[in-house]
Every structure is written in C-alpha cells, then in structure tokens.
Tab-separated table of C-alpha atoms (C1' of nucleotides) in Angstrom:
chain	number	residue	atom	x	y	z
A	214	MET	CA	177.299	61.645	237.484
A	215	MET	CA	178.916	62.803	234.535
A	216	MET	CA	181.731	60.512	234.971
A	217	THR	CA	179.371	57.594	234.820
A	218	MET	CA	178.108	58.963	231.732
A	219	MET	CA	181.422	59.309	230.365
A	220	MET	CA	182.258	55.878	231.151
A	221	ILE	CA	179.410	54.496	229.556
A	222	ARG	CA	180.089	56.476	226.434
A	223	ILE	CA	183.603	55.142	226.454
A	224	GLN	CA	182.451	51.706	226.655
A	225	ASP	CA	180.276	52.077	223.919
A	226	GLY	CA	183.048	53.235	221.921
A	227	LEU	CA	185.101	50.540	222.702
A	228	SER	CA	182.493	47.873	221.893
A	229	GLY	CA	181.110	49.734	218.993
A	230	SER	CA	184.589	50.288	217.892
A	231	TRP	CA	184.969	51.914	214.366
A	232	LYS	CA	185.688	49.637	211.629
A	233	GLU	CA	187.432	52.198	209.785
A	234	GLY	CA	189.371	53.276	212.783
A	235	SER	CA	190.479	49.715	212.586
A	236	SER	CA	193.717	48.704	214.748
A	237	TYR	CA	195.242	51.740	215.739
A	238	SER	CA	192.442	52.245	218.612
A	239	SER	CA	194.438	50.995	221.288
A	240	SER	CA	192.830	51.518	224.535
A	241	GLY	CA	195.375	53.922	225.195
A	242	TYR	CA	194.177	55.848	222.506
A	243	TRP	CA	190.617	55.878	223.942
A	244	SER	CA	191.688	56.818	227.362
A	245	TRP	CA	192.732	59.879	225.928
A	246	SER	CA	189.356	60.416	224.495
A	247	ALA	CA	187.656	60.261	227.611
A	248	PRO	CA	188.780	63.450	228.936
A	249	SER	CA	188.032	64.863	225.350
A	250	ASP	CA	184.416	64.320	226.425
A	251	GLN	CA	184.683	67.231	228.813
A	252	SER	CA	187.187	67.897	226.162
A	253	ASN	CA	187.302	71.563	227.119
A	254	PRO	CA	188.686	70.835	230.422
A	255	SER	CA	191.354	68.938	229.037
A	256	THR	CA	193.941	67.572	231.033
A	257	PRO	CA	195.149	70.148	233.352
A	258	SER	CA	191.755	72.229	233.965
A	259	PRO	CA	188.935	70.069	234.266
A	260	PRO	CA	185.657	71.734	234.213
A	261	LEU	CA	187.283	74.753	235.870
A	262	SER	CA	186.274	72.956	238.666
A	263	ALA	CA	186.840	73.941	242.379
A	264	ASP	CA	188.999	76.852	242.168
A	265	SER	CA	187.860	78.684	239.297
A	266	LEU	CA	184.405	77.737	239.726
A	267	LYS	CA	183.797	78.079	243.256
A	268	PRO	CA	183.819	81.986	243.619
A	269	PHE	CA	180.752	81.893	241.403
A	270	ARG	CA	179.193	78.957	242.177
A	271	MET	CA	177.853	79.795	245.544
A	272	PRO	CA	176.052	82.978	244.603
A	273	SER	CA	174.423	81.589	241.571
A	274	LEU	CA	173.808	77.954	241.913
A	275	GLY	CA	172.361	77.837	245.207
A	276	ALA	CA	171.802	74.049	244.323
A	277	VAL	CA	174.374	72.852	246.709
A	278	ALA	CA	172.470	72.734	249.766
A	279	PRO	CA	175.104	72.995	252.426
A	280	ASP	CA	177.031	75.727	251.276
A	281	ASP	CA	177.600	77.065	254.847
A	282	THR	CA	178.271	74.138	256.350
A	283	LEU	CA	180.824	73.462	253.914
A	284	ASP	CA	182.536	76.601	254.359
A	285	ASP	CA	182.869	75.845	257.856
A	286	HIS	CA	185.335	73.182	257.526
A	287	ASP	CA	186.415	74.777	254.231
A	288	SER	CA	189.390	76.999	255.666
A	289	SER	CA	191.280	73.881	257.143
A	290	SER	CA	190.591	71.346	254.168
A	291	LEU	CA	189.464	73.088	250.832
A	292	LEU	CA	186.914	70.567	250.006
A	293	PHE	CA	184.472	71.704	247.838
A	294	ASP	CA	181.186	69.912	247.163
A	295	GLU	CA	182.966	69.155	243.884
A	296	PRO	CA	182.578	65.420	243.722
A	297	ILE	CA	185.128	65.159	240.880
A	298	PRO	CA	188.322	66.380	242.242
A	299	ARG	CA	190.146	66.572	239.010
A	300	LYS	CA	191.787	69.830	239.757
A	301	ARG	CA	194.786	70.125	241.718
A	302	LYS	CA	193.422	71.695	244.690
A	303	ASN	CA	196.667	71.882	246.472
A	304	SER	CA	197.016	75.208	243.909
A	305	MET	CA	194.909	76.915	246.290
A	306	LYS	CA	196.026	79.495	248.797
A	307	VAL	CA	194.312	81.058	251.486
A	308	MET	CA	194.918	84.833	251.962
A	309	PHE	CA	193.335	87.154	254.406
A	310	LYS	CA	192.602	90.882	253.161
A	311	CYS	CA	191.868	93.560	255.179
A	312	LEU	CA	188.530	95.090	254.778
A	313	TRP	CA	189.370	98.367	256.557
A	314	LYS	CA	188.691	101.379	254.611
A	315	ASN	CA	191.578	102.378	252.246
A	316	CYS	CA	193.351	99.625	253.340
A	317	GLY	CA	192.905	96.204	251.531
A	318	LYS	CA	196.109	94.913	252.788
A	319	VAL	CA	196.565	91.148	252.246
A	320	LEU	CA	198.373	88.849	254.558
A	321	SER	CA	198.913	85.246	254.198
A	322	THR	CA	198.002	84.366	257.901
A	323	ALA	CA	194.943	85.056	259.882
A	324	ALA	CA	197.339	85.869	262.740
A	325	GLY	CA	199.070	88.461	260.718
A	326	ILE	CA	195.939	90.162	259.453
A	327	GLN	CA	194.535	90.198	262.898
A	328	ARG	CA	197.394	91.660	264.367
A	329	HIS	CA	197.499	94.071	261.629
A	330	ILE	CA	193.920	95.273	262.365
A	331	ARG	CA	194.432	95.166	265.957
A	332	THR	CA	197.261	97.462	265.847
A	333	ILE	CA	196.724	99.638	262.841
A	334	HIS	CA	193.151	100.029	262.749
A	335	LEU	CA	191.757	99.048	266.133
A	336	GLY	CA	194.996	100.950	267.744
A	337	ARG	CA	195.472	98.084	270.381
A	338	ASN	CA	199.100	97.057	271.062
A	339	CYS	CA	198.704	94.138	273.234
A	340	GLU	CA	199.005	90.566	271.730
A	341	SER	CA	196.517	88.277	270.585
A	342	GLU	CA	195.521	87.661	274.075
A	343	CYS	CA	193.565	90.714	274.423
A	344	SER	CA	191.698	90.362	271.336
A	345	ASP	CA	187.908	89.957	271.640
A	346	GLY	CA	187.779	88.658	268.361
A	347	GLU	CA	186.504	91.881	266.737
A	348	GLU	CA	189.429	91.976	264.144
A	349	ASP	CA	187.666	88.921	262.501
A	350	PHE	CA	184.986	91.188	261.343
A	351	TYR	CA	187.671	93.416	259.744
A	352	TYR	CA	189.237	91.094	257.364
A	353	THR	CA	188.074	88.553	254.817
A	354	GLU	CA	189.522	85.247	253.810
A	355	ILE	CA	190.270	84.830	250.205
A	356	LYS	CA	191.209	81.983	248.343
A	357	LEU	CA	193.512	81.918	245.249
A	358	ASN	CA	195.246	79.859	242.793
A	359	THR	CA	198.820	79.545	243.797
A	360	ASP	CA	199.440	79.860	240.236
A	361	ALA	CA	197.800	83.092	240.113
A	362	VAL	CA	198.855	84.042	243.470
A	363	ALA	CA	202.041	85.623	242.489
A	364	GLU	CA	200.594	88.242	240.400
A	365	GLY	CA	197.207	87.721	241.792
A	366	LEU	CA	198.153	89.061	244.799
A	367	GLY	CA	199.797	92.041	243.441
A	368	GLY	CA	196.653	92.484	241.718
A	369	LEU	CA	194.594	91.933	244.746
A	370	SER	CA	196.168	94.559	247.060
A	371	THR	CA	196.584	97.133	244.362
A	372	VAL	CA	193.590	96.878	242.156
A	373	ALA	CA	191.000	95.554	244.501
A	374	PRO	CA	190.975	98.612	246.956
A	375	PRO	CA	190.767	101.155	244.145
A	376	SER	CA	188.520	99.577	241.855
A	377	GLY	CA	185.910	99.224	244.688
A	378	GLY	CA	186.524	102.383	245.958
A	379	PRO	CA	188.280	103.108	249.162
A	380	THR	CA	185.682	101.323	251.320
A	381	PRO	CA	185.964	97.622	251.725
A	382	PRO	CA	184.716	95.166	248.900
A	383	GLY	CA	181.595	94.455	251.139
A	384	GLY	CA	180.328	97.443	249.319
A	385	ALA	CA	179.467	100.269	251.471
A	386	LEU	CA	180.476	98.055	254.288
A	387	PRO	CA	182.048	100.172	257.080
A	388	PRO	CA	184.247	98.501	259.159
A	389	GLU	CA	182.087	97.936	261.792
A	390	PRO	CA	181.352	94.673	263.690
A	391	HIS	CA	178.734	92.742	262.076
A	392	HIS	CA	177.511	91.052	265.312
A	393	ARG	CA	178.012	87.485	264.290
A	394	LYS	CA	179.692	86.677	267.486
A	395	GLY	CA	178.062	83.127	267.466
A	396	ASP	CA	179.891	82.194	264.328
A	397	THR	CA	182.779	79.880	264.744
A	398	HIS	CA	184.595	81.086	261.974
A	399	PRO	CA	183.727	84.572	260.975
A	400	HIS	CA	186.073	84.937	258.487
A	401	THR	CA	185.073	81.805	256.658
A	402	HIS	CA	181.755	83.488	256.179
A	403	ALA	CA	183.394	86.480	254.874
A	404	THR	CA	184.966	84.206	252.473
A	405	ASN	CA	181.681	84.151	251.106
A	406	GLY	CA	181.546	87.746	250.391
A	407	VAL	CA	185.163	87.352	248.753
A	408	LYS	CA	183.975	84.683	246.348
A	409	GLY	CA	181.436	87.001	245.204
A	410	GLU	CA	183.861	89.788	245.294
A	411	SER	CA	186.769	88.447	243.257
A	412	GLY	CA	184.771	87.965	240.471
A	413	ALA	CA	182.373	90.660	240.600
A	414	CYS	CA	183.850	93.584	242.490
A	415	ILE	CA	186.837	93.748	240.268
A	416	ALA	CA	184.893	93.756	237.191
A	417	GLY	CA	183.423	96.864	238.387
A	418	GLY	CA	180.897	97.084	241.091
A	419	ASN	CA	177.931	95.614	239.825
A	420	SER	CA	178.921	93.368	237.120
A	421	THR	CA	178.217	90.707	239.652
A	422	PRO	CA	175.265	88.731	237.483
A	423	LEU	CA	177.661	88.809	234.678
A	424	SER	CA	180.859	87.247	236.042
A	425	ARG	CA	178.466	84.955	237.832
A	426	SER	CA	176.388	83.627	235.079
A	427	ALA	CA	179.394	83.255	232.810
A	428	PRO	CA	181.080	80.360	234.737
A	429	SER	CA	177.597	78.513	235.022
A	430	ALA	CA	177.189	78.863	231.602
A	431	LEU	CA	180.930	77.486	230.829
A	432	TYR	CA	179.769	74.437	233.088
A	433	LEU	CA	177.047	73.533	230.714
A	434	VAL	CA	179.203	73.666	227.826
A	435	HIS	CA	181.252	70.821	229.063
A	436	ALA	CA	178.364	68.881	228.976
A	437	ASP	CA	178.822	67.478	225.862
A	438	HIS	CA	180.166	67.274	222.176
A	439	ALA	CA	182.746	69.167	223.643
A	440	TYR	CA	185.199	67.594	221.630
A	441	GLN	CA	184.009	69.379	218.647
A	442	ALA	CA	184.051	72.372	220.102
A	443	THR	CA	187.867	72.276	220.929
A	444	ALA	CA	189.408	70.825	218.139
A	445	PRO	CA	189.156	73.473	215.510
A	446	VAL	CA	191.583	75.494	216.928
A	447	SER	CA	193.970	75.725	214.260
A	448	ILE	CA	195.156	72.304	214.234
A	449	PRO	CA	198.601	72.116	212.527
A	450	SER	CA	199.417	69.906	209.823
A	451	SER	CA	201.204	67.255	211.905
A	452	THR	CA	198.746	65.190	213.386
A	453	SER	CA	200.722	64.099	216.194
A	454	SER	CA	201.104	67.331	217.786
A	455	SER	CA	197.218	67.744	217.470
A	456	PHE	CA	196.716	65.885	220.438
A	457	SER	CA	198.406	68.119	223.029
A	458	PHE	CA	196.690	70.994	221.189
A	459	THR	CA	193.261	70.445	222.087
A	460	PRO	CA	194.138	70.614	225.758
A	461	THR	CA	195.999	73.554	225.503
A	462	THR	CA	192.960	75.319	223.947
A	463	ASN	CA	191.205	74.203	226.908
A	464	SER	CA	193.460	75.288	229.664
A	465	SER	CA	193.833	78.823	227.983
A	466	ILE	CA	190.163	79.068	228.107
A	467	SER	CA	189.506	77.801	231.747
A	468	ILE	CA	192.402	79.743	232.706
A	469	SER	CA	190.435	82.919	231.889
A	470	TRP	CA	188.347	81.966	234.768
A	471	GLN	CA	190.911	80.718	237.237
A	472	SER	CA	193.175	83.511	236.859
A	473	PRO	CA	192.624	86.359	239.397
A	474	PRO	CA	190.106	88.596	239.381
A	475	VAL	CA	192.055	91.219	237.775
A	476	THR	CA	192.634	89.170	234.788
A	477	PHE	CA	188.999	88.199	234.966
A	478	THR	CA	188.003	91.597	234.285
A	479	GLY	CA	189.539	91.939	230.856
A	480	ARG	CA	187.445	88.850	230.184
A	481	SER	CA	184.286	90.046	231.402
A	482	ALA	CA	182.989	90.245	227.934
A	483	SER	CA	183.964	86.636	227.465
A	484	PRO	CA	180.673	85.393	228.556
A	485	THR	CA	179.816	85.513	224.900
A	486	HIS	CA	182.938	83.522	223.929
A	487	THR	CA	182.202	81.210	226.784
A	488	ARG	CA	178.508	80.355	226.101
A	489	SER	CA	179.216	79.421	222.860
A	490	GLN	CA	181.820	76.868	223.602
A	491	GLY	CA	179.414	74.001	222.192
A	492	PHE	CA	179.474	76.262	219.263
A	493	GLY	CA	182.818	77.343	219.381
A	494	GLU	CA	184.077	75.694	216.432
A	495	GLN	CA	181.598	77.550	214.230
A	496	GLN	CA	182.796	80.718	216.014
A	497	GLN	CA	186.325	80.083	215.268
A	498	ARG	CA	185.790	79.565	211.714
A	499	SER	CA	183.099	81.934	211.450
A	500	HIS	CA	185.071	84.375	209.413
A	501	THR	CA	185.201	82.090	206.538
A	502	ILE	CA	181.776	80.978	207.071
A	503	THR	CA	179.796	84.102	207.772
A	504	ALA	CA	176.370	82.484	208.238
A	505	LEU	CA	176.080	79.037	208.673
A	506	SER	CA	172.680	78.936	207.743
A	507	SER	CA	173.410	80.726	204.265
A	508	PRO	CA	175.859	78.405	202.665
A	509	PRO	CA	175.832	77.542	199.336
A	510	ARG	CA	174.816	74.253	199.949
A	511	ALA	CA	171.176	75.115	199.352
A	512	THR	CA	171.919	76.829	196.175
A	513	SER	CA	173.119	73.849	194.532
A	514	SER	CA	170.048	71.972	193.713
A	515	LEU	CA	171.942	69.342	192.257
A	516	SER	CA	172.085	65.979	193.959
A	517	ARG	CA	175.607	66.012	195.158
A	518	LYS	CA	177.267	68.810	196.611
A	519	SER	CA	180.212	68.697	194.030
A	520	ARG	CA	183.102	68.137	196.135
A	521	GLY	CA	183.902	69.843	199.115
A	522	GLU	CA	187.339	71.942	198.052
A	523	GLY	CA	188.233	72.725	201.870
A	524	ARG	CA	190.099	70.263	203.987
A	525	LYS	CA	187.705	68.316	205.727
A	526	CYS	CA	188.300	66.803	209.284
A	527	ARG	CA	189.269	63.570	207.939
A	528	LYS	CA	192.057	64.935	205.974
A	529	VAL	CA	193.138	67.325	208.525
A	530	TYR	CA	193.384	65.040	211.496
A	531	GLY	CA	193.368	61.932	209.770
A	532	MET	CA	191.803	58.653	210.717
A	533	GLU	CA	193.895	58.453	213.932
A	534	ASN	CA	192.426	61.208	215.226
A	535	ARG	CA	188.785	60.487	214.340
A	536	ASP	CA	187.620	61.758	217.370
A	537	MET	CA	188.628	65.115	216.869
A	538	TRP	CA	186.492	65.387	213.781
A	539	CYS	CA	183.433	67.143	213.740
A	540	THR	CA	180.406	65.266	214.684
A	541	ALA	CA	179.133	65.438	210.946
A	542	CYS	CA	182.384	63.893	209.652
A	543	ARG	CA	182.182	61.007	212.048
A	544	TRP	CA	178.887	60.387	210.708
A	545	LYS	CA	180.039	60.445	207.298
A	546	LYS	CA	177.912	63.657	206.990
A	547	ALA	CA	178.746	67.090	205.519
A	548	CYS	CA	181.678	68.385	207.358
A	549	GLN	CA	180.455	71.115	209.686
A	550	ARG	CA	183.779	72.107	210.912
A	551	PHE	CA	185.441	73.161	207.689
A	552	VAL	CA	182.518	74.287	205.713
A	553	ASP	CA	183.108	75.457	202.198
B	44	DG	C1'	192.286	53.928	196.050
B	45	DT	C1'	190.680	57.778	198.888
B	46	DT	C1'	187.457	61.317	200.189
B	47	DG	C1'	183.116	63.564	201.236
B	48	DC	C1'	178.620	62.850	202.253
B	49	DC	C1'	173.709	61.463	200.868
B	50	DG	C1'	170.249	58.353	202.115
B	51	DG	C1'	168.732	55.532	205.330
B	52	DG	C1'	168.936	52.304	209.169
B	53	DC	C1'	169.010	51.488	213.877
B	54	DT	C1'	168.740	52.902	218.816
C	137	DA	C1'	167.592	63.255	217.909
C	138	DG	C1'	171.959	60.856	218.040
C	139	DC	C1'	174.528	57.352	215.957
C	140	DC	C1'	176.238	54.643	212.236
C	141	DC	C1'	177.079	52.581	207.738
C	142	DG	C1'	176.307	51.307	202.601
C	143	DG	C1'	177.339	53.266	198.730
C	144	DC	C1'	178.029	56.742	195.305
C	145	DA	C1'	180.341	60.431	192.877
C	146	DA	C1'	184.283	63.140	192.620
C	147	DC	C1'	189.048	63.147	192.871
DNA sequence: GTTGCCGGGCT
DNA sequence: AGCCCGGCAAC
C-alpha cells in the first residue's frame, strides 16, 4: 500500500520534475529519493519492519488477524505478515529460553532447552524419547536479531531473569503445565509471550503499554514527510556526504527498537523522541528556536522579513539535494528547518 | 546573479 | 491542505 503511494509520488516527481532542479535529476537520483519518503527507515532499516516491530505489533495492533496462524509456521520460516520484506530477515535468530524459576537459561536449540529442562528441572534422565512434551511448557522461543544476538544474548540471560525477578517472564507464571496439549507448537505460542516480554519485561515489569505504543507511533511517523524529519541532523558542509547521512540517522533511530530489550530499556523514554519524528527536525533545532510559534516573524510587521541570516536549506543542501530541503523551502516558503 | 520567501494559483 | 512558481527584495 505504502509502496504504491510512494511509487505514485515518485512518478509525480519525475513528470513534474523541477525546473530549478534541472539536469542533475537523473533517475538515479530519484531512486534514492524513494526511500527517503519513508526516509527514516533509510536503507538498512526500513520501517523497523519485521524484527524490531514484531515484538510489539502483536500485542498492540491486533489488526493483523491471523496472528496465531502466522505464528504456527513462524518458527520455521519467519514470515511476518509484513508485506514489505525490506528488512533482512535473515538476521533473525531463534533462541529458546528456560522459563523455570530462577533459571532463564537460553539455548539456541529446542532440543537443547528441552533436555535442559528435562534433566535439570524435571529430573528426568532419559533421552527425548521418554519426554511427554512437558518441557515445552517450560521454555519459550525468542527471536533475536543476530546483530544484536551477540550482546543481546548476554543481556537476555543475565538481565532478563533478574529484572523480572526470579520468576519466569510470564510474570508470576510458575513452572506449571499450561495444559495446551492440543497445540502443535507450544513454544511458538510461548513466543507471543516473549514478544511482549522482550519489550516490556525488561523495561521493568509493567512498562508494557509504553514499549508497545512506542513502535506503533514510530510506524506512523514514517508515513509522510519523513524526509524533512531526518535531514536536519547536522548536515555537514559537504553536500556529497549528506546523502549517506540521512540513512545513518535513521538507522540509529530504528536501531534503538531493534536492539535487544536491554538496550531498549534505556530508550524507554524515547517514545517522546519517537513520536515526534515527523516533527523531528524542529526538535533537533529546537534549542535555537525555543518556540516555533514565537518567532520574531510576527514581530516584523514589515512586508518582507528582511533576510534570513541563517543558512537555509537551499544553501546548506544545495540544489542537488533539494529533496533534503524542508518542505517550506521546496515550496519557496519561509524555511522551517533553519528558522532565524 | 543568487537567495529567501510572499502572494497567489492549481490540484 | 498540499504543492508549485512568479516575482520581488535583499544580498
């Protein structure tokens, strides 16, 4: 859906082409601009899609109907309902975490965790054959970004259990069979719990709503005019480098969501920072502006607003990067990004 | 000539 | 409302 819109927009841009922009607007240039529409996502981290989002989406946006069904095959092929697979899903890694009290052990294989539970917690020595599947209820499947796995894992096993207390993340969930024997994938189901958990639990017990809402907000943010939101980040003087810059900013933002829960905690306050993305530019330069509403602009009853002393988008980014300008500048209106 | 942006038109 | 641009004043 978004894609189509984008496409349309791009096309528009092409046909309408800017006359000021003149020749430089080779198609290649525009192709870059496309992502810029969802800008923040930038190259590497699209709309925090799959990985980062997944953990929160389910709980909050019940929109996607077949969550459960999805999860069913989930474990094998991490296919999210995400229609736009722009994210490298391959970065996802499934781990299994023991939910037994005071344990929280994390293993990379189901077999491993099962055996762990069987032997350590259930006190059974026999091989998997004699398993009645009960172990399934004592561990949970968690998905991690491999990028983050390295450190995330460390965090998980060490941080998760303590933060949530000695009890498993399920909350007060005692290691007690949940009687879901009908389930084909007990652990998959558990995954759900983890999804919520990874975001919330770490943040400290009940921060759930917060951590949940944040990402969705982020989602919206990308909707439009994202380009303005991103660009402002201290664009260097060199026009050439500015390109790569936008993306960087983005990724840094999305990363906060992607990163393992632990990291997330620190960011838990960021919903503010997040929700404002569309707004971001203003925030970032806010220190200079103070209040957008109070600029001297109104003061000068004179017809023209003298001349902006500060650097404006045009000057800063140049015509070549016109799409990095703030909307106002592109419309030949008073610059919003570099308000005087 | 360039730049910032008002005023106004178009969708 | 969003978008674009003619044209003017300040540089």
